[in-house]
C-alpha atoms as one frame of an Amber mdcrd trajectory, in Angstrom:
protein
   2.445  87.534   5.911   3.324  85.156   9.065   6.603  86.219   9.047   5.288
  89.301  10.084   3.138  88.313  12.691   5.756  86.066  14.402   8.116  89.171
  14.653   5.559  91.251  15.463   4.399  88.948  18.381   7.717  88.267  19.288
   9.075  91.627  19.646   7.822  94.994  21.806  10.314  97.408  20.358   9.072
 100.027  18.040  12.355  98.669  15.441  12.237  94.984  14.441  16.155  93.278
  15.028  17.168  91.600  11.531  18.246  88.944  13.224  14.452  88.418  14.746
  13.701  88.520  11.142  16.205  86.315  10.152  15.377  83.693  12.512  11.673
  83.799  11.767  12.137  83.382   7.763  14.262  80.244   8.258  11.446  78.708
  10.557   8.954  76.779   8.369   5.660  77.785   9.585   3.932  75.379  11.255
  -0.082  74.617  11.206  -1.172  74.518  15.005  -3.934  71.883  15.445  -6.243
  71.018  18.612  -4.872  67.702  20.104  -7.853  66.236  18.827  -7.420  67.030
  15.313  -3.725  66.587  14.938  -5.028  62.782  16.285  -7.307  62.367  14.061
  -4.650  63.232  11.287  -2.414  60.854  12.916  -4.663  58.093  13.103  -5.934
  58.086   9.401  -2.434  58.426   7.500  -1.119  56.245   9.905  -3.917  53.522
   8.751  -3.673  54.660   5.024   0.200  53.741   5.597  -0.513  50.558   6.803
  -3.040  50.058   3.898  -0.490  51.177   1.164   1.364  49.002   2.275  -0.589
  45.428   2.777  -2.553  46.520  -0.817  -5.445  46.603   1.326  -4.848  43.535
   3.139  -6.928  44.309   6.164  -5.717  41.351   8.252  -2.294  42.036   7.442
  -1.872  45.726   8.359  -4.145  45.319  11.849  -1.645  42.704  12.620   0.838
  45.366  11.377  -0.623  47.778  14.058  -0.882  45.000  16.459  -4.802  45.348
  16.843  -7.175  42.934  15.938  -9.090  43.091  12.689 -12.454  44.265  14.228
 -10.926  46.917  15.469  -9.109  47.656  12.395 -11.929  47.695  10.463 -14.309
  50.165  13.177 -11.272  52.617  12.638 -11.143  52.349   9.094 -15.293  53.242
   8.890 -14.348  56.110  11.575 -12.293  57.499   8.751 -13.833  56.840   5.719
 -11.565  54.447   4.215 -12.096  50.772   2.314  -9.710  48.248   1.406 -10.642
  48.342  -2.285  -8.970  51.757  -2.518  -5.688  50.453  -1.694  -5.616  47.521
  -3.404  -3.600  46.903  -6.536  -6.869  46.783  -9.088  -8.093  50.379  -7.450
 -11.200  50.955  -6.214 -14.313  48.144  -6.656 -17.156  49.334  -8.682 -20.537
  49.091  -6.738
């Protein structure tokens, strides 16, 4: 479906050239995000990666990110993350 949309958007002639179809098939489809959404996803993925590496140790994760612990906690809260989710013993029961 995306290939058809790409090809028709790129070509204005009644007959679509084979090379254009082949190129569209080779190019992986990419989800286009707003800048804000892309930044939000990157930020969350970055935090998750650091917390996984450090087994949920916020001080170590903040140090790796070159941020202070308070700022790192704020970012975690913004993205709904808690250190317990990344500890080796799993999420802590409340």
